[in-house]
PDB file of C-alpha atoms in Angstrom:
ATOM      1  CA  UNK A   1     -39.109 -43.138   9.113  1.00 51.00           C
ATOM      2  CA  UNK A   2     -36.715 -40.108   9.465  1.00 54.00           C
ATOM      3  CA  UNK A   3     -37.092 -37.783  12.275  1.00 58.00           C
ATOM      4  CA  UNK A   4     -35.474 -34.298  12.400  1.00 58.00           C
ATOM      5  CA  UNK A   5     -33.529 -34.156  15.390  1.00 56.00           C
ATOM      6  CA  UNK A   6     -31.572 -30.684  16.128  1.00 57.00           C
ATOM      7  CA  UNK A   7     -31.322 -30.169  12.639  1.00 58.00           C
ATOM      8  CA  UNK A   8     -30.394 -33.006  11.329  1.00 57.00           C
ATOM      9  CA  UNK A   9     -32.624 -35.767   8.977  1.00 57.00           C
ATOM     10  CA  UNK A  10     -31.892 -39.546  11.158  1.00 60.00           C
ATOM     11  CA  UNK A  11     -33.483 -42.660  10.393  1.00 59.00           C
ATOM     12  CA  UNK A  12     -35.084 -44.029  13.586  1.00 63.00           C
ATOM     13  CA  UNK A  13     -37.233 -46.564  12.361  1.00 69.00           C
ATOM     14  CA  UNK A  14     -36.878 -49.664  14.675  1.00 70.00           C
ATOM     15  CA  UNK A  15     -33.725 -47.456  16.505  1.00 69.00           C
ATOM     16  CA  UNK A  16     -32.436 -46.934  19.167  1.00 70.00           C
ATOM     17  CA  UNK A  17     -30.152 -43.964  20.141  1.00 69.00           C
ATOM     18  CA  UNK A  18     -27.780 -45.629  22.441  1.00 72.00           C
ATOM     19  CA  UNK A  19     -25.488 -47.676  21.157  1.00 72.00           C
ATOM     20  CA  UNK A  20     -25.386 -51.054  23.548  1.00 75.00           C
ATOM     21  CA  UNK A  21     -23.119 -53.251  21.431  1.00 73.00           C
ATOM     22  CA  UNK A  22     -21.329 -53.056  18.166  1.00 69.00           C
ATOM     23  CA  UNK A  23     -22.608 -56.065  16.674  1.00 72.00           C
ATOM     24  CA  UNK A  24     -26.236 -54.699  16.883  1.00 66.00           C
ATOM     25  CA  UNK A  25     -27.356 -52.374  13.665  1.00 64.00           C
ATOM     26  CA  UNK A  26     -30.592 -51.410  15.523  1.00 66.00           C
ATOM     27  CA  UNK A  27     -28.488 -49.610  17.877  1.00 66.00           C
ATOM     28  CA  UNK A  28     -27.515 -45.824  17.107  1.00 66.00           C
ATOM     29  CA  UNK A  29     -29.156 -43.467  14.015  1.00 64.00           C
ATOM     30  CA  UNK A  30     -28.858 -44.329  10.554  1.00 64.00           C
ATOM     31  CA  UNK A  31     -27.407 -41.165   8.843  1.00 68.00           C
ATOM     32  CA  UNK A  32     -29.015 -40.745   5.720  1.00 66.00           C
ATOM     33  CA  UNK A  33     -25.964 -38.071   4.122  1.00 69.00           C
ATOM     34  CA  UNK A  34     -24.921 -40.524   1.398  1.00 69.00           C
ATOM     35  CA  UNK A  35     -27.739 -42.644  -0.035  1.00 72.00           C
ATOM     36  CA  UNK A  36     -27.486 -43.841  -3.361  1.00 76.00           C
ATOM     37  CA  UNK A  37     -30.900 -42.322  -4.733  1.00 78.00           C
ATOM     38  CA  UNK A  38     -31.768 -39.562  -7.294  1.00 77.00           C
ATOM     39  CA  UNK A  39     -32.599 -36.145  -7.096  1.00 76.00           C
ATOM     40  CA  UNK A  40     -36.603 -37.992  -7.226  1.00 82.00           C
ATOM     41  CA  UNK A  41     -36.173 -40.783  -4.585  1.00 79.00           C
ATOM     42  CA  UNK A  42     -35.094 -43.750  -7.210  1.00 83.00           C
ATOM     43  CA  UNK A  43     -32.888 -45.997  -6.546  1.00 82.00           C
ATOM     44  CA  UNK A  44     -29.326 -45.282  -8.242  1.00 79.00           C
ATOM     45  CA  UNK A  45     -28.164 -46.866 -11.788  1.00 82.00           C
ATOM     46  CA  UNK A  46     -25.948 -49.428 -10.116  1.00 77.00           C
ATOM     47  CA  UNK A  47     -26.048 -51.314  -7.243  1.00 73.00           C
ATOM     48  CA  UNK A  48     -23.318 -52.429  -6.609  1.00 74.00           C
ATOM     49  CA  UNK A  49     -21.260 -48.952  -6.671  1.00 72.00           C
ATOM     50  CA  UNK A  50     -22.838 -45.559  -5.778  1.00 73.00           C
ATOM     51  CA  UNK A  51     -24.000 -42.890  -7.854  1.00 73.00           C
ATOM     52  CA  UNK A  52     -23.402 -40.598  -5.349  1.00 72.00           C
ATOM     53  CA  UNK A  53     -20.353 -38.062  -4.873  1.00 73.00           C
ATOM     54  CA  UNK A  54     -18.325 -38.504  -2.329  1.00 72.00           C
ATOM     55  CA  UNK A  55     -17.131 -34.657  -0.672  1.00 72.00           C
ATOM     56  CA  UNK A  56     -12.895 -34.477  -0.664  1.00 81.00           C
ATOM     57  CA  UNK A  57     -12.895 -30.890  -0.220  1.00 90.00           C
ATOM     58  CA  UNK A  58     -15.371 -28.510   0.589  1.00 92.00           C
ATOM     59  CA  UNK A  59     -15.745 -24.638   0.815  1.00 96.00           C
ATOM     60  CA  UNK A  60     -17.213 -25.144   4.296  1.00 97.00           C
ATOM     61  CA  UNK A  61     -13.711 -27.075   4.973  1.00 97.00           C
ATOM     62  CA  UNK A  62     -11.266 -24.437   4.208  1.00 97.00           C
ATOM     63  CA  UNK A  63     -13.055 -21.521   5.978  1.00 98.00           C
ATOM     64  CA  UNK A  64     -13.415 -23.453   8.976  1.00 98.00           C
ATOM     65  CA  UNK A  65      -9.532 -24.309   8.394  1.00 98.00           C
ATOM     66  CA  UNK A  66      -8.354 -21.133   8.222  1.00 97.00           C
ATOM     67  CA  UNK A  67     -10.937 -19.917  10.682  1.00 98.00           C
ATOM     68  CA  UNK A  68      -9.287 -22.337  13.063  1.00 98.00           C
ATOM     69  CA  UNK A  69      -5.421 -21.568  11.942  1.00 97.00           C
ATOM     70  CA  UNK A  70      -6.270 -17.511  12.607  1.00 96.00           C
ATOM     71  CA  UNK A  71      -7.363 -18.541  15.990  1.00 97.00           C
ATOM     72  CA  UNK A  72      -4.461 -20.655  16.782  1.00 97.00           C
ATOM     73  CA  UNK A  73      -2.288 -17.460  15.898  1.00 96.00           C
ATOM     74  CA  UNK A  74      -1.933 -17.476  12.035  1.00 95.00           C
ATOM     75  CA  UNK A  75      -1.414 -14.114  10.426  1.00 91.00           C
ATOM     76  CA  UNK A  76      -1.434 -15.199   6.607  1.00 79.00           C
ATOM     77  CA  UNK A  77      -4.585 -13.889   4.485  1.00 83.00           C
ATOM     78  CA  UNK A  78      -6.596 -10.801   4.911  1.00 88.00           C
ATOM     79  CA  UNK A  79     -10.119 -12.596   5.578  1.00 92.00           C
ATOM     80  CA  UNK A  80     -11.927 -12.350   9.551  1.00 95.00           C
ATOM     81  CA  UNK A  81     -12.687 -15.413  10.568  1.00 97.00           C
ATOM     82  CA  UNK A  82     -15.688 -14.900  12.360  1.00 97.00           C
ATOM     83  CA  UNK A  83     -17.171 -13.560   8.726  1.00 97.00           C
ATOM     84  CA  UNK A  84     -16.091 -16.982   6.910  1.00 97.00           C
ATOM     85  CA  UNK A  85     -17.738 -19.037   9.789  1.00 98.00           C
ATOM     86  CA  UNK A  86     -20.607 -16.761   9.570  1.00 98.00           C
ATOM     87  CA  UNK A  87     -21.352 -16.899   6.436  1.00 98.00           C
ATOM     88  CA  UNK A  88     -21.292 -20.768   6.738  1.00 97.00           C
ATOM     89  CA  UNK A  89     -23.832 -20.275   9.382  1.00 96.00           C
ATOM     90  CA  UNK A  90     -25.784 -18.624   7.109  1.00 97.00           C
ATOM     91  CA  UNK A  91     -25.942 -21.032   4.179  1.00 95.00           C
ATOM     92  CA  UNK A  92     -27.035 -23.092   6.987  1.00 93.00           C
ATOM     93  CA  UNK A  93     -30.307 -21.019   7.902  1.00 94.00           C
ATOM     94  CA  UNK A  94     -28.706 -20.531  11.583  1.00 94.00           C
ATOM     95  CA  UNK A  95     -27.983 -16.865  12.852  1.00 96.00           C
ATOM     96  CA  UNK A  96     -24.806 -15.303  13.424  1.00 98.00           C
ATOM     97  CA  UNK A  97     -22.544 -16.085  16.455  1.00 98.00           C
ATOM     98  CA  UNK A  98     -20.336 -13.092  18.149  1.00 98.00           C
ATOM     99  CA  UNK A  99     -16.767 -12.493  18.338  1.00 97.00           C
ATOM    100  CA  UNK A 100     -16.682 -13.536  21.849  1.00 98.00           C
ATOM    101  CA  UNK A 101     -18.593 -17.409  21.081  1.00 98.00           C
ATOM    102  CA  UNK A 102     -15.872 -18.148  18.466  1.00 98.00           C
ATOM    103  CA  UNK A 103     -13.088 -20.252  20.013  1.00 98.00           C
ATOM    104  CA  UNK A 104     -11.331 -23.125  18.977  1.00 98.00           C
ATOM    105  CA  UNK A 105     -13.944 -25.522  20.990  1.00 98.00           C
ATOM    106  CA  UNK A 106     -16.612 -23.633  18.501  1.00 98.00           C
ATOM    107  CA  UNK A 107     -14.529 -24.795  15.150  1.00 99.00           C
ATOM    108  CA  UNK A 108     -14.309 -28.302  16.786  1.00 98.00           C
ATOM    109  CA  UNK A 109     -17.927 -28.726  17.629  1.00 97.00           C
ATOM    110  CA  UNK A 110     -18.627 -26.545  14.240  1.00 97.00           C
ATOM    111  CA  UNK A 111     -16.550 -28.781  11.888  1.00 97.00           C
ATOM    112  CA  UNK A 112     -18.046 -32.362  13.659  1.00 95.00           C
ATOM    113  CA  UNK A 113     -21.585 -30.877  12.526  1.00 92.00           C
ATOM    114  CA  UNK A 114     -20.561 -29.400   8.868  1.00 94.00           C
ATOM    115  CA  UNK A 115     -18.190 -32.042   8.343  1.00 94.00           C
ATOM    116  CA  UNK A 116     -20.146 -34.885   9.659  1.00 89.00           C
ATOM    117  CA  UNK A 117     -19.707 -38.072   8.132  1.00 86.00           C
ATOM    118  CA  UNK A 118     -16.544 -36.892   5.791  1.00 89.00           C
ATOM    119  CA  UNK A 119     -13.847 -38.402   7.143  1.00 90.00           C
ATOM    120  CA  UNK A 120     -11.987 -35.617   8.910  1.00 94.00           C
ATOM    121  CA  UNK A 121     -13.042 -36.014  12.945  1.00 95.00           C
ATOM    122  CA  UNK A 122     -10.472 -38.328  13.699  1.00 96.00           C
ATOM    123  CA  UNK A 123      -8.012 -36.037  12.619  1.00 97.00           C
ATOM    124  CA  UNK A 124      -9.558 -33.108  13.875  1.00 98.00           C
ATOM    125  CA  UNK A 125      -9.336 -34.778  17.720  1.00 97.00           C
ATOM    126  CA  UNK A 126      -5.600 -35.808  16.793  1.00 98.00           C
ATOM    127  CA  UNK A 127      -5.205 -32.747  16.116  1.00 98.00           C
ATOM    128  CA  UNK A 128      -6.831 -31.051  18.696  1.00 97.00           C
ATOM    129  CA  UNK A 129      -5.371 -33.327  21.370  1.00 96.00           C
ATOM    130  CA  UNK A 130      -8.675 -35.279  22.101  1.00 96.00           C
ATOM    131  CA  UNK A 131      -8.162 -38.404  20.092  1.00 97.00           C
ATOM    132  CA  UNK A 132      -7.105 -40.770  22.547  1.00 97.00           C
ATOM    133  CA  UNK A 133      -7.478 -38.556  25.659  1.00 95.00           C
ATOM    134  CA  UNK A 134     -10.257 -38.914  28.281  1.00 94.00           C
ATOM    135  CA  UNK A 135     -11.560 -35.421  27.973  1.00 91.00           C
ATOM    136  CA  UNK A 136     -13.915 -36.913  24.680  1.00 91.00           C
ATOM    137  CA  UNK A 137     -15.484 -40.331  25.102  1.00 92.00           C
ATOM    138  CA  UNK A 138     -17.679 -41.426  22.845  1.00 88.00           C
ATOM    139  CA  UNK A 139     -19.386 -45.346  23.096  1.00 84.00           C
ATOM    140  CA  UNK A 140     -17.033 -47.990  22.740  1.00 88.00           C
ATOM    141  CA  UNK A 141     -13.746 -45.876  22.788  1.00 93.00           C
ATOM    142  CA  UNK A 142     -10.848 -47.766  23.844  1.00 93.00           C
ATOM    143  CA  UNK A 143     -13.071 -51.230  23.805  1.00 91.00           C
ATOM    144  CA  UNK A 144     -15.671 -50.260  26.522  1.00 92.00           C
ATOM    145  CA  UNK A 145     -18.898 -49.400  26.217  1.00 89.00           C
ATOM    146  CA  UNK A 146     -19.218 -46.338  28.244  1.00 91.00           C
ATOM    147  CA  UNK A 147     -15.787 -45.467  26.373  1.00 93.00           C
ATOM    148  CA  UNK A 148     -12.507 -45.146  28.112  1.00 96.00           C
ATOM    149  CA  UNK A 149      -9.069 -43.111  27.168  1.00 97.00           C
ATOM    150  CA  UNK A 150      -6.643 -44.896  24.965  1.00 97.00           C
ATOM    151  CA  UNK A 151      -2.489 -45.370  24.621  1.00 97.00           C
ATOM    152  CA  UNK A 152      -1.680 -42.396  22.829  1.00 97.00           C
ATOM    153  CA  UNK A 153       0.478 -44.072  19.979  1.00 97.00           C
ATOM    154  CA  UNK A 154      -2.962 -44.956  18.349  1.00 97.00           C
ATOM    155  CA  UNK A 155      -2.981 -41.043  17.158  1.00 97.00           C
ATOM    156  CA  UNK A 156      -1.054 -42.522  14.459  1.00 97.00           C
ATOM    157  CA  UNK A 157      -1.471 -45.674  12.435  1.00 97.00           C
ATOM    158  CA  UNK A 158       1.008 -48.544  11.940  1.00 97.00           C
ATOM    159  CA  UNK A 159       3.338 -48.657   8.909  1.00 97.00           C
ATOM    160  CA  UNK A 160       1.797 -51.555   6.601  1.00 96.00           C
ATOM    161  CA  UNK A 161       4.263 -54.286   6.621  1.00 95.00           C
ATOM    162  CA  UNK A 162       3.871 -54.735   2.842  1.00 96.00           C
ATOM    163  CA  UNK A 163       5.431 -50.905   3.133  1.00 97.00           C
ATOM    164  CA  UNK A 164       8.132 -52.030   5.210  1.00 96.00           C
ATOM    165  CA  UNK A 165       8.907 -55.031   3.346  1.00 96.00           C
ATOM    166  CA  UNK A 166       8.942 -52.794   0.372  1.00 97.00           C
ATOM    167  CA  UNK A 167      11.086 -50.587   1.320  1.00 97.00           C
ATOM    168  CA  UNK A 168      14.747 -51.763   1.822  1.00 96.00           C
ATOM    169  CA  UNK A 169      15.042 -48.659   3.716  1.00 97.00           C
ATOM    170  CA  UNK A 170      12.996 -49.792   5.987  1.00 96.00           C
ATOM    171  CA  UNK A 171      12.812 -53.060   8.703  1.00 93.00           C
ATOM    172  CA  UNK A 172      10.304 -53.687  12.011  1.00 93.00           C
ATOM    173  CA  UNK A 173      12.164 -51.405  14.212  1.00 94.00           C
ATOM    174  CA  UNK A 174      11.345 -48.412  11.951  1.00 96.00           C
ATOM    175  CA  UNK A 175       7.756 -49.363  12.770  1.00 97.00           C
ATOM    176  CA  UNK A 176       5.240 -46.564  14.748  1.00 97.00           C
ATOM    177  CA  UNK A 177       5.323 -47.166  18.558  1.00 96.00           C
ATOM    178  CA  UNK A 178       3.448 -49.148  20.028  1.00 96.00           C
ATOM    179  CA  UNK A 179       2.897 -51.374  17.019  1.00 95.00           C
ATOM    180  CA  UNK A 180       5.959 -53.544  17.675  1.00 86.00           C
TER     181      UNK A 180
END
């Protein structure tokens, strides 16, 4: 069963919202973004790989990139940002937002619901400063369930060490912090 909730299509058949441990697939909502059915509800040609796109770029991405890069004091282009993020808002069926509501909280909360489910909110809370901070917990950050702040070298990943040993260039000690 899929229930619209703020907008968004969720499977919550036999759900639950909360997610109590990360072992249990009952817990949390199925998102439904990527299923590998055609435009008529059938299942896809293959089964073992998906028929279904996968988004590396979108429109929606680079106005909400450059909407963000204006606010954080960028002077390149002649577009208005609120107009780009507008006009996203209106694709969306949603009204307009004013001058005053667009910040760079708004493109963070605006890019985790365009965005959602395409790979670029870690990223965006590196970016933003939020990744391993305790000012955003989410379940299970950091190990615990009510999610806890983490060491901030995990804002980047380790070298692989079939890189390292690849590289002759390269040895252990040239290895990210905190991977050691």
């Amino acid at each position: 069963m899929y229930e619209n909730i703020g907008g968004g299509q969720f499977f919550t058949s036999g759900q639950q919202k909360q997610v109590e441990t990360l072992t249990e697939f009952t817990n949390g909502f199925a998102v439904p973004k990527y299923q590998n059915v055609t435009s008529n509800g059938q299942p896809g040609k293959d089964e073992q790989f998906a028929d279904t796109d996968y988004p590396m770029f979108r429109l929606a991405d680079a106005y909400l990139t450059y909407a963000e890069a204006k606010l954080r004091g960028g002077t390149g282009g002649e577009f208005n940002e609120l107009e780009l993020v507008n006009l996203l808002r209106e694709r969306a069926g949603l009204s307009e937002i004013s001058a005053s509501a667009l910040d760079l909280n708004y493109i963070l909360d605006e890019r985790s619901r365009e965005l959602h489910w395409e790979a670029t909110r870690r990223t965006d809370l590196v970016r933003y400063g939020r990744f391993t901070s305790g000012d955003k917990l989410w379940a299970f950050k950091g190990g615990e369930q009510q999610g806890i702040p983490t060491a901030e070298f995990k804002n980047l990943y380790p070298i692989p060490a079939s890189e390292i040993s690849a590289n002759p260039n390269l040895d252990q000690e040239d290895q990210n912090e905190g991977y050691n």
